[in-house]
Short mmCIF file of C-alpha atoms in Angstrom, two decimals:
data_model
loop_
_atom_site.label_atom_id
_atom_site.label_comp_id
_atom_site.label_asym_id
_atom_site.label_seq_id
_atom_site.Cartn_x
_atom_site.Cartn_y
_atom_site.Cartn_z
CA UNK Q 986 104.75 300.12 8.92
CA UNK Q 987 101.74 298.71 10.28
CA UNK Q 988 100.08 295.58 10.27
CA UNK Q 989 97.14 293.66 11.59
CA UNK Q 990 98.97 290.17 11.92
CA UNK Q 991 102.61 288.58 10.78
CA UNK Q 992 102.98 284.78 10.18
CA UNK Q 993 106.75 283.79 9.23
CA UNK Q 994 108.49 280.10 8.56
CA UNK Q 995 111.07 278.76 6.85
CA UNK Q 996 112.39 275.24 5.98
CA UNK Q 997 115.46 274.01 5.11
CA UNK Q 998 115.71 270.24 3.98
CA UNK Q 999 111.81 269.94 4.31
CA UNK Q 1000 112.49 270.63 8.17
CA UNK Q 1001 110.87 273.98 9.93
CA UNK Q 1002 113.84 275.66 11.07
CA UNK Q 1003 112.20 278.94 12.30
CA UNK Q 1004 108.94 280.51 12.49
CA UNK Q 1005 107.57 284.21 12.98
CA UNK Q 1006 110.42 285.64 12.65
CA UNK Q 1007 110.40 289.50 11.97
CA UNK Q 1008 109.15 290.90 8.95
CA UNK Q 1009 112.92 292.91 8.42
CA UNK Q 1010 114.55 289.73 8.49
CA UNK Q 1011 112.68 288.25 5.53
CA UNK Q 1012 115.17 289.44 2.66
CA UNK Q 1013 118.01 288.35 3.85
CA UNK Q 1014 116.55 284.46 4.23
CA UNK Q 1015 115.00 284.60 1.03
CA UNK Q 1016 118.23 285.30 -0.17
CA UNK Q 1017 119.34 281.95 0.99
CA UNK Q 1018 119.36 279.20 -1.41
CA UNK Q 1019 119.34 276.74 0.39
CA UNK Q 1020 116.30 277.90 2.19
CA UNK Q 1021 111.99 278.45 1.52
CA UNK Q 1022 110.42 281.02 2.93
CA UNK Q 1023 106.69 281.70 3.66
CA UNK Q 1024 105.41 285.09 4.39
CA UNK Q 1025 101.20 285.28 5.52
CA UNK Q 1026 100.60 289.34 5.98
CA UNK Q 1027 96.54 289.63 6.53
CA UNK Q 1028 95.41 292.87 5.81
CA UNK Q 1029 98.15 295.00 5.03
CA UNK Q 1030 98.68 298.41 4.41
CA UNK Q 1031 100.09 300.07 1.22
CA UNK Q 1032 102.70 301.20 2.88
CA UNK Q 1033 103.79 297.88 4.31
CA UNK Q 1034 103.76 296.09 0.90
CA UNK Q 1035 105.56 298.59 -0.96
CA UNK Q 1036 108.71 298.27 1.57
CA UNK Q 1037 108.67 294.85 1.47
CA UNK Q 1038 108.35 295.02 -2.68
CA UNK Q 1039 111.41 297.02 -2.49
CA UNK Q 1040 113.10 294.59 -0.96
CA UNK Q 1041 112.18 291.72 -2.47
CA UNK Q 1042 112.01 293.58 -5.89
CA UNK Q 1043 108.30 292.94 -6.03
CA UNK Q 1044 106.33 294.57 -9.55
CA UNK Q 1045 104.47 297.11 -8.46
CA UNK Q 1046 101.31 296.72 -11.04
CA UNK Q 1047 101.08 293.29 -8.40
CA UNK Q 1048 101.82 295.59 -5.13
CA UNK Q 1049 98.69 297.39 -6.41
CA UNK Q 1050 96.61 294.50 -7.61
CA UNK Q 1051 96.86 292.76 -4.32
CA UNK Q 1052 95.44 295.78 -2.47
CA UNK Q 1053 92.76 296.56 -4.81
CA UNK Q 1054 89.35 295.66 -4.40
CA UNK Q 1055 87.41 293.79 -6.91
CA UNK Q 1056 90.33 291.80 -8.56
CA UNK Q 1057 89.32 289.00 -10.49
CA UNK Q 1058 90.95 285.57 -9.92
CA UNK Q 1059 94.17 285.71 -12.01
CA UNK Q 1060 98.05 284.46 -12.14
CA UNK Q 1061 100.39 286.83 -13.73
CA UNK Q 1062 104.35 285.91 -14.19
CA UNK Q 1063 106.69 289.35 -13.71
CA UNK Q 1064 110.66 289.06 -13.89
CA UNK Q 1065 111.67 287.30 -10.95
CA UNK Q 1066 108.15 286.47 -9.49
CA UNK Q 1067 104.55 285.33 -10.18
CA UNK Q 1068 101.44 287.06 -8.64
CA UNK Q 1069 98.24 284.72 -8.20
CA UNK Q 1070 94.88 285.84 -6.64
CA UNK Q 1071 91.70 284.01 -5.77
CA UNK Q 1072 88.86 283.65 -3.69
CA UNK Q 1073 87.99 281.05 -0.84
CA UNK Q 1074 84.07 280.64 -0.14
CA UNK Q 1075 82.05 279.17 2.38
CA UNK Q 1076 78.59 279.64 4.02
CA UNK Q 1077 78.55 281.67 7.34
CA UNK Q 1078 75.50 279.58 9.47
CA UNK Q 1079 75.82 282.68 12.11
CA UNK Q 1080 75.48 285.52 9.58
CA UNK Q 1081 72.50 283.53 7.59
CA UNK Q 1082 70.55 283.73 10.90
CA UNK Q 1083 70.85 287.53 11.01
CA UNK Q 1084 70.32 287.77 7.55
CA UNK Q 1085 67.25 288.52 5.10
CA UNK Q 1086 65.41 285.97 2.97
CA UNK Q 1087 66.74 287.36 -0.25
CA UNK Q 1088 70.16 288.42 1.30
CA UNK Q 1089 73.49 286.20 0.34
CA UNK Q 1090 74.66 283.71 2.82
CA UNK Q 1091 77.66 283.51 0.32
CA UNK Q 1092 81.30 284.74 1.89
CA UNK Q 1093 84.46 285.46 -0.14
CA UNK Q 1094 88.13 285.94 1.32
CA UNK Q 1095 90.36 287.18 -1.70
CA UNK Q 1096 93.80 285.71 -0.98
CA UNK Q 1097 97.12 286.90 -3.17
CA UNK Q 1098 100.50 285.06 -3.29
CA UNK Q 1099 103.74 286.45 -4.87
CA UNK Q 1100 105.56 283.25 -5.95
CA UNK Q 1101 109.39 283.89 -5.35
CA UNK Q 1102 112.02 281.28 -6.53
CA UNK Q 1103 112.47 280.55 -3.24
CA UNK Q 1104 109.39 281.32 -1.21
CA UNK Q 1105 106.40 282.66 -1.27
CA UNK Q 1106 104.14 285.73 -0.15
CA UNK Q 1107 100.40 285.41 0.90
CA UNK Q 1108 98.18 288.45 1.38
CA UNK Q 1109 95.12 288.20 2.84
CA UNK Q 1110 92.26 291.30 3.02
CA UNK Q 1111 90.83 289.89 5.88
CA UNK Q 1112 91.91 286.56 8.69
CA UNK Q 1113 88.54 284.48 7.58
CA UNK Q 1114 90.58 282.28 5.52
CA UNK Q 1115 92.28 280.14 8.01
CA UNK Q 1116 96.34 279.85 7.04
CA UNK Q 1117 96.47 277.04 9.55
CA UNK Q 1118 94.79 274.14 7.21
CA UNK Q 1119 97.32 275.44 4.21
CA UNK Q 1120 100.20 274.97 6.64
CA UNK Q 1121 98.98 271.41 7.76
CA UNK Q 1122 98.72 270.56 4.15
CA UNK Q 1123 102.22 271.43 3.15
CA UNK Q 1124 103.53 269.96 5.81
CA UNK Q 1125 102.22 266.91 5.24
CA UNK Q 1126 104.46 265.94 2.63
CA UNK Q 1127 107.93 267.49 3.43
CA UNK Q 1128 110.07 265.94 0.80
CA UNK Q 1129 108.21 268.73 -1.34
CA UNK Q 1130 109.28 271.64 0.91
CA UNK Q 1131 112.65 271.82 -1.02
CA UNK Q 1132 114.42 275.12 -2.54
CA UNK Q 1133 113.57 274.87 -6.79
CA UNK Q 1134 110.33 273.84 -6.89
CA UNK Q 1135 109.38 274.29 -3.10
CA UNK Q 1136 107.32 277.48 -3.97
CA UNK Q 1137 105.41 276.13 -6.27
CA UNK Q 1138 104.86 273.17 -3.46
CA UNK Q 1139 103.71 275.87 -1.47
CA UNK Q 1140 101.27 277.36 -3.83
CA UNK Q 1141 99.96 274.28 -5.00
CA UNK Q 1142 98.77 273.13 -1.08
CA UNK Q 1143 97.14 277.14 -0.61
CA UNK Q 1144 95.30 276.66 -3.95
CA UNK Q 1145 93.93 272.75 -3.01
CA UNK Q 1146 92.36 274.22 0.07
CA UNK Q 1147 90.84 277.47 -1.96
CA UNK Q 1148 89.42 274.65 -3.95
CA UNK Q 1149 88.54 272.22 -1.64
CA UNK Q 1150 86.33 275.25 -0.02
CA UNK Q 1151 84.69 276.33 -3.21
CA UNK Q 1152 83.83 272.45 -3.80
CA UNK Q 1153 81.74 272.21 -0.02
CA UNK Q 1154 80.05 275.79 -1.25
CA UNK Q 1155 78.93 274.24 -4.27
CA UNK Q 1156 77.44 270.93 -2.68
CA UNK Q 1157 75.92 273.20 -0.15
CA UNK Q 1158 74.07 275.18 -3.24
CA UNK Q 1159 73.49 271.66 -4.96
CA UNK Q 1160 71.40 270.18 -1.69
CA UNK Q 1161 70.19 273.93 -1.71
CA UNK Q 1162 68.55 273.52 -5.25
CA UNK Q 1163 67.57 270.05 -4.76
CA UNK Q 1164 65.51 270.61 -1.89
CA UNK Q 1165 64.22 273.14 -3.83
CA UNK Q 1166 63.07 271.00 -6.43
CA UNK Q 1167 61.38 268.43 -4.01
CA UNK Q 1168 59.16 271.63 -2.56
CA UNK Q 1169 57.89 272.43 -5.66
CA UNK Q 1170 55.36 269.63 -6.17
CA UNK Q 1171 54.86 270.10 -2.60
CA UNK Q 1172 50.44 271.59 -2.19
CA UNK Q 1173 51.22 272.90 0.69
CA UNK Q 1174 54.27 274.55 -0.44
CA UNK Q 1175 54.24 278.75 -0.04
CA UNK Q 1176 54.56 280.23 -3.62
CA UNK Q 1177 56.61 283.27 -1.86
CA UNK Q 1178 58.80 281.20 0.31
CA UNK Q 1179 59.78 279.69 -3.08
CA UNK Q 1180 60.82 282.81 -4.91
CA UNK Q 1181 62.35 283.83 -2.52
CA UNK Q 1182 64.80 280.73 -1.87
CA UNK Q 1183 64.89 280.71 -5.94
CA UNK Q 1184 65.96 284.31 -5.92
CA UNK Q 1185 68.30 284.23 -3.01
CA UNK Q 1186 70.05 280.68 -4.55
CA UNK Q 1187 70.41 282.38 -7.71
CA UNK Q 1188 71.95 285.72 -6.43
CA UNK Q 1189 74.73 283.23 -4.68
CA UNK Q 1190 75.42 281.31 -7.64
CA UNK Q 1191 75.88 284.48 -9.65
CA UNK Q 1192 78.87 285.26 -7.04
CA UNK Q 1193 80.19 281.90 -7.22
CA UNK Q 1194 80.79 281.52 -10.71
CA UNK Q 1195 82.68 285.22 -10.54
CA UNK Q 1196 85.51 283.40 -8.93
CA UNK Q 1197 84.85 279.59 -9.41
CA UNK Q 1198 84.88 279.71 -13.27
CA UNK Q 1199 88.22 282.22 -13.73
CA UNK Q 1200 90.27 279.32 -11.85
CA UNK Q 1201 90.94 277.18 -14.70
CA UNK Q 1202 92.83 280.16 -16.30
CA UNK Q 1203 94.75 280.66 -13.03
CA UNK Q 1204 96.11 277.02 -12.72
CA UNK Q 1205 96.31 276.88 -16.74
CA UNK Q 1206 98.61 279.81 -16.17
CA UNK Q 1207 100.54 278.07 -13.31
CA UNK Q 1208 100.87 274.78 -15.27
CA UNK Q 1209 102.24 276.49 -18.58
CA UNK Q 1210 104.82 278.79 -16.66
CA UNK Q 1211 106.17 275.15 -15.01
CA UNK Q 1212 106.04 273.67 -18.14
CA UNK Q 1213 108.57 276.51 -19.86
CA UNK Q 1214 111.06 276.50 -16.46
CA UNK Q 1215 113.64 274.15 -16.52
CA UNK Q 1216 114.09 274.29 -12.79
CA UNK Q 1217 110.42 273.88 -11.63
CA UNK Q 1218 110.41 270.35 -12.88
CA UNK Q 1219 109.17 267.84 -10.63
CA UNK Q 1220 107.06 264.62 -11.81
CA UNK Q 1221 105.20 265.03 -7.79
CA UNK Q 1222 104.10 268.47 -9.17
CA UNK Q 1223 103.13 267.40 -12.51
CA UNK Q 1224 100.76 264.98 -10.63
CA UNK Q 1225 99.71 267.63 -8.16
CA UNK Q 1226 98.73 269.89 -10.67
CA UNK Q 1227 97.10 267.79 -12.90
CA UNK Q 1228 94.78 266.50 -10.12
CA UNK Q 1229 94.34 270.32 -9.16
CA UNK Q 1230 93.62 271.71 -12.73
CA UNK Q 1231 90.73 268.73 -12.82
CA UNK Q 1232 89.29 269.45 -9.46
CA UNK Q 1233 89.23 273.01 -11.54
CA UNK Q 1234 87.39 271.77 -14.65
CA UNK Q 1235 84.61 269.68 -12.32
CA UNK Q 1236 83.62 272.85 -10.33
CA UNK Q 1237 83.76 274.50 -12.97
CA UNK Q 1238 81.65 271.95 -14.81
CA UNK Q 1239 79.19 271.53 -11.89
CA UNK Q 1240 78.53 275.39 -10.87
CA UNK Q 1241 77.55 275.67 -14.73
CA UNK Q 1242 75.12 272.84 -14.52
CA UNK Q 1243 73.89 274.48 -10.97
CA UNK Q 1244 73.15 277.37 -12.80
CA UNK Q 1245 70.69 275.58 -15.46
CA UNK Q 1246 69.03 273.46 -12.59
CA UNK Q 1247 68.29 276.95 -10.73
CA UNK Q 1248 66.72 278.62 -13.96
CA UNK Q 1249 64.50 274.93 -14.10
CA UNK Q 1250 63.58 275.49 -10.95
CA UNK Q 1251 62.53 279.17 -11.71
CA UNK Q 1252 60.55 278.40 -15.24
CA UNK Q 1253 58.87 274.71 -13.12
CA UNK Q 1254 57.47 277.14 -10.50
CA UNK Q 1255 56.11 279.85 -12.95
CA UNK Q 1256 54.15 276.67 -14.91
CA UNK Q 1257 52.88 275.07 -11.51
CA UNK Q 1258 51.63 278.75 -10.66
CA UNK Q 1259 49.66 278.66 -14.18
CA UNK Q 1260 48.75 275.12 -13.99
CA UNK Q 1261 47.20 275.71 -10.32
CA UNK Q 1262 45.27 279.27 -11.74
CA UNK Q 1263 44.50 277.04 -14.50
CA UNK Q 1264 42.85 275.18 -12.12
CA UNK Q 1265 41.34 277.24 -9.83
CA UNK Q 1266 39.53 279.31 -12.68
CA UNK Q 1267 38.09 275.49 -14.00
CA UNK Q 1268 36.86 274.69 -10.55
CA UNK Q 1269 34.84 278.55 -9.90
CA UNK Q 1270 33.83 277.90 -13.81
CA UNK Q 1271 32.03 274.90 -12.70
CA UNK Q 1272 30.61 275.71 -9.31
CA UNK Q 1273 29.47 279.48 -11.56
CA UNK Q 1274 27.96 277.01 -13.32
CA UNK Q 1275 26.35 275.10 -11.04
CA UNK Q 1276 24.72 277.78 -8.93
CA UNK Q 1277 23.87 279.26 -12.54
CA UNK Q 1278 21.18 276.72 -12.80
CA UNK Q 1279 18.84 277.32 -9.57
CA UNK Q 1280 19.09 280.81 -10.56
CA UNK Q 1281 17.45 280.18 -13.81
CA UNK Q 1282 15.04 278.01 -12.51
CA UNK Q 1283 14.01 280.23 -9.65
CA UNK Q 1284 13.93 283.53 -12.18
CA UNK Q 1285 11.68 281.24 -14.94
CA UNK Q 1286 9.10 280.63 -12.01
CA UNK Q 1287 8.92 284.03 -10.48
CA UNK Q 1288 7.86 285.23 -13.96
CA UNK Q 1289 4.65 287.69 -13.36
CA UNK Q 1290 2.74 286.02 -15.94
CA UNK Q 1291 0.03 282.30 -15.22
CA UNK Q 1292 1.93 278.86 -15.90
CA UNK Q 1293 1.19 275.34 -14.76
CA UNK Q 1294 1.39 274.95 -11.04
CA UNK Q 1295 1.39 278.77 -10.51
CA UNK Q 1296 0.71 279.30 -6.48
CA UNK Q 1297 0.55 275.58 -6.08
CA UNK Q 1298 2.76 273.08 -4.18
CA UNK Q 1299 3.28 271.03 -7.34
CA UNK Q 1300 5.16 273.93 -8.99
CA UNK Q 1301 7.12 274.20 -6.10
CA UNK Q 1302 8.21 270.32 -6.06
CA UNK Q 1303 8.75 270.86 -10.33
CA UNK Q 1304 11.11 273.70 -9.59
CA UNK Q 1305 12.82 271.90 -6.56
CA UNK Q 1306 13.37 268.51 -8.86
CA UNK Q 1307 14.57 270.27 -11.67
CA UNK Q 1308 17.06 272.67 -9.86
CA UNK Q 1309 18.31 268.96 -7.85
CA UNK Q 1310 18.78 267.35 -10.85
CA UNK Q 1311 19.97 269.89 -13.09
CA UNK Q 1312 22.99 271.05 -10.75
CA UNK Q 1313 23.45 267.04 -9.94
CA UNK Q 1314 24.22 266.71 -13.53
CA UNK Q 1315 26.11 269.38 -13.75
CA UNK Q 1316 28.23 268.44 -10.77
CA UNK Q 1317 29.00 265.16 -11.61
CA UNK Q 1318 29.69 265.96 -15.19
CA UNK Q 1319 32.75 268.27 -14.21
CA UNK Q 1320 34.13 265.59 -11.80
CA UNK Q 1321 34.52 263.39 -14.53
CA UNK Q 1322 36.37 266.37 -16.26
CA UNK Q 1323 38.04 266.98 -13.13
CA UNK Q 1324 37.06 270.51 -12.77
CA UNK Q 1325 35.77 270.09 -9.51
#
């Protein structure tokens, strides 16, 4: 059995009574009644989980969905247990210097809990989702770290902080997009540099909404399965819940309207681009024009046949006057038409 890191704790009365213990003891004080237990295992081996299913008489269809990679966000009730999985987010500032301008600056940690009636299991694929901000959240209300609904307790403070993350990711996208918007009307603004932060914003909201929009089935799920236990009742947790589940809906809610403010962005830049060719092509219309007209003039007097003023400097000054005053005409005519 190996494994890359252990955390252990249990309380008893809402009090921490121990902490990383070993992993073999973990049956026997989930056994306890009167005791909740809290396993963290971060990055695990198949091995490792399928012991510890045996002895806490895990499912193994979970055993194999928390090792799996790809797993969508998703809570699943077994006999004796529940299995949840999702996703925390955040921007990395040190990877997006390394990074390309079309690569993701997007970063998912996939954490999966096995919900025990006493306890409960996290397993992480990877230590980038800190544990330590879950722990500080349950332990802030203690009266909740009970044996009955105590698990639940549990899961409810590790899913707040998934959310709370995904909620900073998506403000960070929002500014993202909104600075976007304020470059677009912006003449000095690079037409590339545009796509490219259009393209790259759009590739990271396509990975967000893979595990931001699945979430209001996974606390749905978590809500009903309290809702048909008689021991899981607590009004704290109905509370708790309910504030989660709409936390839920609104990032839900505002990574969809994200996603029509980037394809806005996308279709405003493609009309600016034809509005400013539209424009160029007016303004070399009008200065083709212009220069058009000496060119006339000059080819009507170099004609190889006699006219007035012919070799004279009063057919020079004629052809001078009218080219002047022809492209002044001209000139001031597509100003008022703004084409020039």
């Amino acid at each position: 059995m190996t494994l890359n890191l252990v955390r252990t704790r249990v309380w008893r009365g809402g009090e921490c009574v121990g902490k990383d213990f070993p992993l073999a003891d973990v049956s026997e004080k989930v056994r306890d009644e009167n005791a909740l237990v809290w396993v963290d295992l971060c990055d695990p081996d198949h091995e490792c989980l399928t012991e510890l299913a045996n002895e806490l008489s895990l499912d193994p269809n979970a055993i194999e969905d928390a090792v799996a990679r790809g797993e969508r966000p998703k809570a699943t009730r077994y006999a004796g247990h529940a299995f949840v999985t999702a996703y925390a987010t955040w921007f990395d500032a040190e990877d997006a210097v390394t990074l390309g301008v079309l690569d993701s600056r997007l970063r998912l940690s996939r954490v999966s809990a096995f919900v025990l009636s006493n306890g409960i299991i996290t397993v992480r694929r990877d230590d980038r989702f800190d544990m330590s901000q879950v722990v500080e959240r349950w332990e802030e209300d203690p009266a909740l770290l009970t044996p009955g609904s105590g698990a639940l307790a549990l899961l409810h403070g590790l899913l707040d902080a998934i959310v709370d993350g995904q909620f900073e990711t998506i403000e960070t996208i929002d500014d993202a997009i909104e600075a976007l918007e304020e470059g677009l009307f912006d003449e000095s603004a690079r037409t590339k540099e545009i796509q490219q932060r259009t393209y790259r914003l759009r590739k990271e909201l396509v990975q967000l909404r893979r595990v931001v929009l699945p979430m209001r089935e996974v606390v749905g799920a978590v809500i009903r399965g309290r809702a048909e236990s008689e021991r899981d009742r607590s009004p704290v947790l109905d509370s708790l819940y309910t504030d989660l589940y709409d936390h839920v809906t609104r990032a839900a809610e505002w990574t969809e309207s994200l996603r029509d403010m980037v394809v806005t962005v996308f279709e405003t830049n493609l009309s600016l681009q034809d509005a400013r060719l539209n424009t160029v092509m007016k303004k070399l219309t009008g200065w083709a024009a212009i220069i058009a007209v000496p060119t006339a003039v000059t080819g009507w007097f170099g004609q190889n046949v006699l006219f007035p003023g012919v070799g004279q400097v009063s057919g020079t000054i004629v052809s001078t006057v009218v080219i002047v005053t022809s492209a002044s005409l001209l000139y001031v005519l597509f100003r008022r038409r703004d084409w020039l």
